[in-house]
Amino acid sequence: MKQILEQLLPLLVLLCALFNVVLSQQDVDELVHVAPNVEENGRERLLSAKPSASQAVLGGRHEAHGGSEKGGHLVQEALSILQGLESSRRRSATRFDRPSGFLSTTAYYAKELFFLLFMNGPSHDQTLGTTKEQLKLSQPLLKAVRLLEVSAKDNNSDAIYLLGEMNFHGKFSHPRNYSEAFRRYYDLAAFTGNSTAQHMIGFMYATGIGGAVKRDQAKALLYHTFAARGGETRSEMTVAFRHHIGIATPQNCNEAAYYYKRVADKAIRYWKEGPPGGRAISKHGYRLAENEGGVYGEGASASSSGVNAKQGGPTSDSHAAFDDVLEYLDLMSRKGDLKATLSLGRLYYDGSRVLKRNLKRARSYFMTVAKQYWTRDGKVIPGDQGIEKLAGKAAGYLGRIYLRGDGVEQSFEGALTWFKRGIASGDALSQNDIGLMYLHGYGVPKDAVKAAAYFQASADQDFAPAQVNLGALFLDQGDVSIAIKFFDRAVRHGNIEAYYYLAEISDQGIGVDRSCGIATTYYKIVAEKVEATHSSFEAANGAYEEGDLETALIGYMVAAEQGYEAGQANVAYLLDEQKSRFLLVSLGGILPFNRPRKPFLRNPELALLYWGRSAKQLNVDSMVKMGDYYLRGIGTETDPEKAALCYHAASEYQQSAQALWNLGWMHENGIGVEQDFHLAKRFYDLAYETNQEAYLPVTLSLLKLRMRSFWNTITNGRVNSIRSEPESKKDRSFSEWINNFFDPDHPYFHDDDDLTDTHTYDPIPGGDDYFDDIEDGIFESLVIVGLAGCLVFLLYYRQHRQLVHARAIQNQQANGVNAAGPPDTPGREGAAAPGEGERGFFPDPAEPEFQQWIAGGIAH
């Protein structure tokens, strides 16, 4: 082993050198091409995550007093020292983001292997946080801390607050010490009633972070309530969520609605304070597990299997990385594909989780499309008119850019010009935004009637902002029912303003019955959409990408306490004992070099707590994880019955194949439920029906199950073995059978299963289905002909019997007359009446029997 390592060492050194060269030129150029200004944006994110000392004390949520308090001059001197220090310490944790490219990827894994072989020391069993003995401060930082401590002894609120922030968040490279941070926050709350300090105390009681205090949900609710009464938005969210689902207090819909409304009012106010049309809202609250296909991996998790599986084949865009899609669109745009050019403009204008907004580049793409259709003076260029719709959409975005001043100087005149061009092409965005201009008088005279006409035209194209604007006009006129219809349509697109209007209507009972549940739900959605006012997701995501899991964990915890389901799932995911980030970690004690799990990530009780809260917000994978924890006794005592309940809840409507398979295993072994081989088979079958990727585990499990069932049968075991289920036959009366026989198979009365048939349509005429239809038609025709023949035979047989009976009566009557007649008629005995033997099958209409024959046919 030693010789192998000695041979690998030079190669590793060479690969590390290549890594530096590749990153210095090739990868940097690639990153700049795909997402420009990444370095500047990264620095801005770090500065926002770790504000300067003046921002921490004099700005933000803490009310600064400057030098007005005793010891204020010491605080100012400490601030001057801290401002000279580097605002962010270097991350010591290993980065988890993997570079793209062959050489970069090879160098990445070479560094990982080098760390595992030579740089991995023994683990230290320590709790989250840093003790006083471990604090090693630089001389300038130590001087600043001592100045702040002297000022804090004089109860200077700025000094106390800054010391708490430095010990809790590790600002200005100060090591974390959660016990010291709790003491500082407690002192600040006791002396001044500071709402931020009260929020932090409530947070620490709720999570027990760092072991500074024992978890106490009642005290957490108490301090959060104090902070919420003081206007602390984060605590308002927390208190609302606790009343919403009942944490340390009974569920109270009215209290939840009250606090969520306070946050929603701030959120909608923040949104409306932006440019015309509202601020651009960015979403940063994502589940970390989604990057790996879910908690259980791609295909095994409910979030990436069944109805949530990626549709399309392996070569479709659904399996492509975003960078690949962006590169493909860029290539097509360079070739002159205007549709790809417009798509690039929209991507850069809207921005996303993986692509930063770039308004300058977006405007360039939109202008490229517009120039292909209009000249500089607005005349249409003769030629291909197929790009009219694309040019109209580009004009709408260009008009919005000038209307809002996105990356350019705001110009109502320029916006109006582009909107008119877009309206000529029927663009819904142009119709809505020019309606805003007339409604508010942006560069044009106010005209509500004309604005409503534009809103109506845009709403007819199912444009959500126009539907909200039109609904608001109807609401102002007192027509609540029509306004609600427009708001409901806009809600389908996730429009924040529509949610707010519906929440207000439901909460106040305007035109409808008051519904506290609907109001609370909609207020919560509005509050969670505007993350910029209170959320810590952006800073947590940045820390996670840089490998600083402790900072990321704290950020996700704050969001989780506010009720964000994504935050709850992320905290549980980071604390999950059953997940290993690297393959080498999962081998545990087998390998001599093992990267141990960080001490602050060893908290299974807290993981179970957040799995449960996430499951209450309908996260199926979190519900399955709860079952796993109860089944294995992780973070709690082993309770198979609770595990079975969790799996049953997750398997409703066949959402989780993993939960169905677990139930099959539990019924097979009699763990937590009654042992039943037949029921176990049914759950295994349902798991495969839910997710066909479970074919292999289900097949192996069924093979083992059938062997056990066979042995149980031949040995007369007490377990219910696998048996064939007979088809159930419904007992029907004779009248029901007759009605069912004559009931036609009308195509509009098929079963519901026929409406959800997922069989692939075969577009080739003359396929197997075509011949099956022909065979079915021939068979039905033969049956009808046979039944008609039987009916004709029965009629013939009936008439024949009646004829024979009539002849027999006539013969008897004739014999009686001959016997009583005169002797001078010997030659007429037994003679038939004229024409009687030639009458045939039917009687003649002139004969008396004809009426009897008709009456007999009608009667029968």
Coordinates of N, CA, C and O in Angstrom, one line a residue, residues 500-570:
Y500 N -52.8 38.0 -2.8 CA -53.0 39.0 -1.8 C -54.5 39.5 -1.8 O -55.1 39.6 -0.8
Y501 N -55.0 39.8 -3.0 CA -56.4 40.2 -3.1 C -57.4 39.2 -2.6 O -58.3 39.4 -1.9
L502 N -57.1 37.9 -3.0 CA -58.0 36.8 -2.5 C -57.9 36.6 -1.0 O -58.9 36.3 -0.4
A503 N -56.7 36.8 -0.5 CA -56.5 36.7 1.0 C -57.3 37.8 1.7 O -58.0 37.5 2.7
E504 N -57.3 39.0 1.2 CA -58.0 40.1 1.8 C -59.5 39.9 1.7 O -60.2 40.1 2.7
I505 N -60.0 39.4 0.5 CA -61.4 39.1 0.4 C -61.9 38.0 1.3 O -62.9 38.2 2.0
S506 N -61.1 37.0 1.4 CA -61.5 35.9 2.3 C -61.4 36.2 3.8 O -62.2 35.8 4.6
D507 N -60.4 37.1 4.1 CA -60.2 37.4 5.5 C -61.3 38.4 6.0 O -61.8 38.3 7.1
Q508 N -61.7 39.3 5.2 CA -62.7 40.3 5.5 C -64.1 39.9 5.1 O -65.0 40.7 5.5
G509 N -64.2 38.9 4.4 CA -65.5 38.4 4.0 C -66.2 39.4 3.0 O -67.4 39.7 3.2
I510 N -65.5 39.9 2.0 CA -66.0 40.9 1.1 C -66.8 40.2 0.0 O -66.1 39.5 -0.9
G511 N -68.1 40.2 0.0 CA -68.8 39.6 -1.1 C -69.0 38.1 -0.9 O -69.7 37.4 -1.7
V512 N -68.2 37.5 0.0 CA -68.3 36.0 0.2 C -68.2 35.8 1.7 O -68.0 36.7 2.5
D513 N -68.5 34.6 2.1 CA -68.4 34.2 3.5 C -66.9 34.2 3.9 O -66.0 33.8 3.2
R514 N -66.6 34.7 5.2 CA -65.3 34.7 5.6 C -64.7 33.3 5.8 O -65.4 32.4 6.3
S515 N -63.5 33.1 5.3 CA -62.8 31.8 5.4 C -61.4 32.1 6.0 O -60.5 32.5 5.3
C516 N -61.2 31.8 7.2 CA -59.9 32.0 7.9 C -58.8 31.1 7.3 O -57.7 31.5 7.1
G517 N -59.2 29.9 7.0 CA -58.2 28.9 6.4 C -57.7 29.4 5.1 O -56.5 29.4 4.9
I518 N -58.6 29.8 4.2 CA -58.1 30.3 2.9 C -57.3 31.6 3.0 O -56.2 31.7 2.4
A519 N -57.7 32.5 3.9 CA -57.0 33.7 4.1 C -55.6 33.4 4.6 O -54.6 34.0 4.2
T520 N -55.5 32.5 5.6 CA -54.2 32.2 6.2 C -53.3 31.6 5.1 O -52.1 31.9 5.0
T521 N -53.8 30.7 4.3 CA -53.0 30.0 3.3 C -52.5 31.0 2.3 O -51.3 31.0 1.9
Y522 N -53.3 31.9 1.8 CA -52.9 32.9 0.8 C -52.0 33.9 1.4 O -51.0 34.4 0.7
Y523 N -52.2 34.4 2.6 CA -51.3 35.3 3.3 C -49.9 34.7 3.4 O -48.9 35.3 3.2
K524 N -49.9 33.4 3.8 CA -48.6 32.7 3.9 C -47.8 32.6 2.6 O -46.6 32.8 2.5
I525 N -48.6 32.4 1.5 CA -47.9 32.3 0.2 C -47.4 33.7 -0.2 O -46.2 33.8 -0.7
V526 N -48.1 34.7 0.0 CA -47.6 36.1 -0.3 C -46.4 36.4 0.5 O -45.4 36.9 0.0
A527 N -46.4 36.1 1.8 CA -45.3 36.4 2.7 C -44.0 35.6 2.3 O -42.9 36.1 2.3
E528 N -44.2 34.4 1.9 CA -43.0 33.5 1.5 C -42.5 33.9 0.1 O -41.4 33.5 -0.2
K529 N -43.3 34.5 -0.7 CA -42.8 34.8 -2.1 C -41.8 36.0 -2.0 O -40.9 36.0 -2.8
V530 N -42.0 36.9 -1.1 CA -41.1 38.1 -1.1 C -40.0 37.7 0.0 O -40.1 38.1 1.1
E531 N -39.0 37.0 -0.5 CA -37.9 36.5 0.5 C -37.0 37.6 0.9 O -36.3 37.5 1.9
A532 N -36.9 38.7 0.1 CA -35.9 39.7 0.3 C -36.1 40.4 1.6 O -35.2 41.0 2.2
T533 N -37.4 40.4 2.2 CA -37.7 41.2 3.4 C -37.3 40.5 4.7 O -37.1 41.1 5.7
H534 N -37.1 39.1 4.6 CA -36.9 38.4 5.9 C -36.1 37.1 5.7 O -35.7 36.5 6.7
S535 N -35.9 36.6 4.5 CA -35.4 35.3 4.3 C -33.9 35.2 4.3 O -33.2 36.2 4.0
S536 N -33.3 34.1 4.8 CA -31.9 33.9 4.8 C -31.4 32.9 3.8 O -30.3 32.4 3.9
F537 N -32.3 32.6 2.8 CA -32.0 31.5 1.8 C -30.8 31.9 1.0 O -29.9 31.0 0.7
E538 N -30.7 33.1 0.5 CA -29.6 33.5 -0.4 C -28.2 33.3 0.2 O -27.3 32.7 -0.3
A539 N -28.1 33.8 1.5 CA -26.8 33.7 2.2 C -26.5 32.2 2.5 O -25.4 31.7 2.4
A540 N -27.6 31.4 2.9 CA -27.4 30.0 3.2 C -27.0 29.2 1.9 O -26.1 28.4 2.0
N541 N -27.6 29.5 0.8 CA -27.2 28.8 -0.5 C -25.7 29.1 -0.8 O -25.0 28.3 -1.3
G542 N -25.3 30.4 -0.7 CA -24.0 30.8 -1.0 C -23.0 30.1 -0.1 O -21.9 29.6 -0.5
A543 N -23.3 30.0 1.2 CA -22.4 29.3 2.1 C -22.3 27.8 1.8 O -21.3 27.1 1.9
Y544 N -23.5 27.2 1.4 CA -23.5 25.8 1.1 C -22.6 25.5 -0.1 O -21.9 24.5 -0.2
E545 N -22.7 26.4 -1.1 CA -21.9 26.2 -2.3 C -20.4 26.3 -2.0 O -19.6 25.7 -2.7
E546 N -20.1 27.1 -1.0 CA -18.7 27.3 -0.7 C -18.2 26.3 0.3 O -17.0 26.3 0.7
G547 N -19.0 25.4 0.8 CA -18.6 24.3 1.7 C -18.7 24.7 3.1 O -18.4 23.9 4.0
D548 N -19.2 25.9 3.5 CA -19.4 26.3 4.9 C -20.7 25.8 5.4 O -21.7 26.5 5.4
L549 N -20.8 24.5 5.8 CA -22.0 23.9 6.1 C -22.6 24.5 7.4 O -23.8 24.4 7.6
E550 N -21.8 24.9 8.3 CA -22.3 25.5 9.6 C -23.1 26.7 9.3 O -24.2 26.9 9.8
T551 N -22.6 27.7 8.5 CA -23.3 28.9 8.2 C -24.6 28.5 7.4 O -25.6 29.1 7.6
A552 N -24.4 27.6 6.5 CA -25.6 27.2 5.7 C -26.7 26.6 6.6 O -27.9 26.9 6.4
L553 N -26.3 25.7 7.5 CA -27.2 25.1 8.4 C -28.0 26.1 9.3 O -29.2 26.1 9.4
I554 N -27.3 27.2 9.7 CA -27.9 28.2 10.5 C -28.9 29.0 9.7 O -30.1 29.3 10.1
G555 N -28.5 29.3 8.4 CA -29.4 30.0 7.5 C -30.7 29.2 7.2 O -31.8 29.8 7.2
Y556 N -30.5 28.0 7.0 CA -31.7 27.1 6.7 C -32.6 27.0 7.9 O -33.8 26.8 7.8
M557 N -31.9 26.9 9.1 CA -32.7 26.8 10.3 C -33.6 28.0 10.6 O -34.8 27.9 11.0
V558 N -33.0 29.2 10.3 CA -33.8 30.4 10.4 C -35.0 30.4 9.5 O -36.2 30.7 9.9
A559 N -34.8 30.0 8.3 CA -35.9 29.9 7.3 C -36.9 28.8 7.7 O -38.1 28.9 7.5
A560 N -36.4 27.7 8.3 CA -37.3 26.6 8.7 C -38.2 27.0 9.8 O -39.4 26.7 9.9
E561 N -37.6 27.8 10.8 CA -38.5 28.3 11.9 C -39.5 29.3 11.4 O -40.6 29.4 12.0
Q562 N -39.3 29.9 10.3 CA -40.3 30.9 9.7 C -41.4 30.1 9.0 O -42.3 30.8 8.6
G563 N -41.2 28.8 8.8 CA -42.3 28.1 8.2 C -42.0 27.7 6.7 O -42.9 27.1 6.1
Y564 N -40.8 28.0 6.2 CA -40.5 27.6 4.8 C -40.3 26.1 4.8 O -39.4 25.6 5.5
E565 N -41.1 25.4 4.0 CA -40.9 23.9 3.9 C -39.6 23.6 3.3 O -39.0 22.6 3.7
A566 N -39.1 24.4 2.3 CA -37.8 24.1 1.8 C -36.7 24.2 2.8 O -35.7 23.4 2.8
G567 N -36.8 25.2 3.7 CA -35.8 25.3 4.8 C -35.8 24.1 5.7 O -34.8 23.6 6.2
Q568 N -37.0 23.7 6.1 CA -37.2 22.5 6.9 C -36.6 21.3 6.3 O -35.9 20.5 6.9
A569 N -36.8 21.1 5.0 CA -36.3 19.9 4.3 C -34.8 20.0 4.2 O -34.1 19.0 4.3
N570 N -34.2 21.2 4.0 CA -32.8 21.4 3.9 C -32.1 21.1 5.2 O -31.0 20.5 5.3

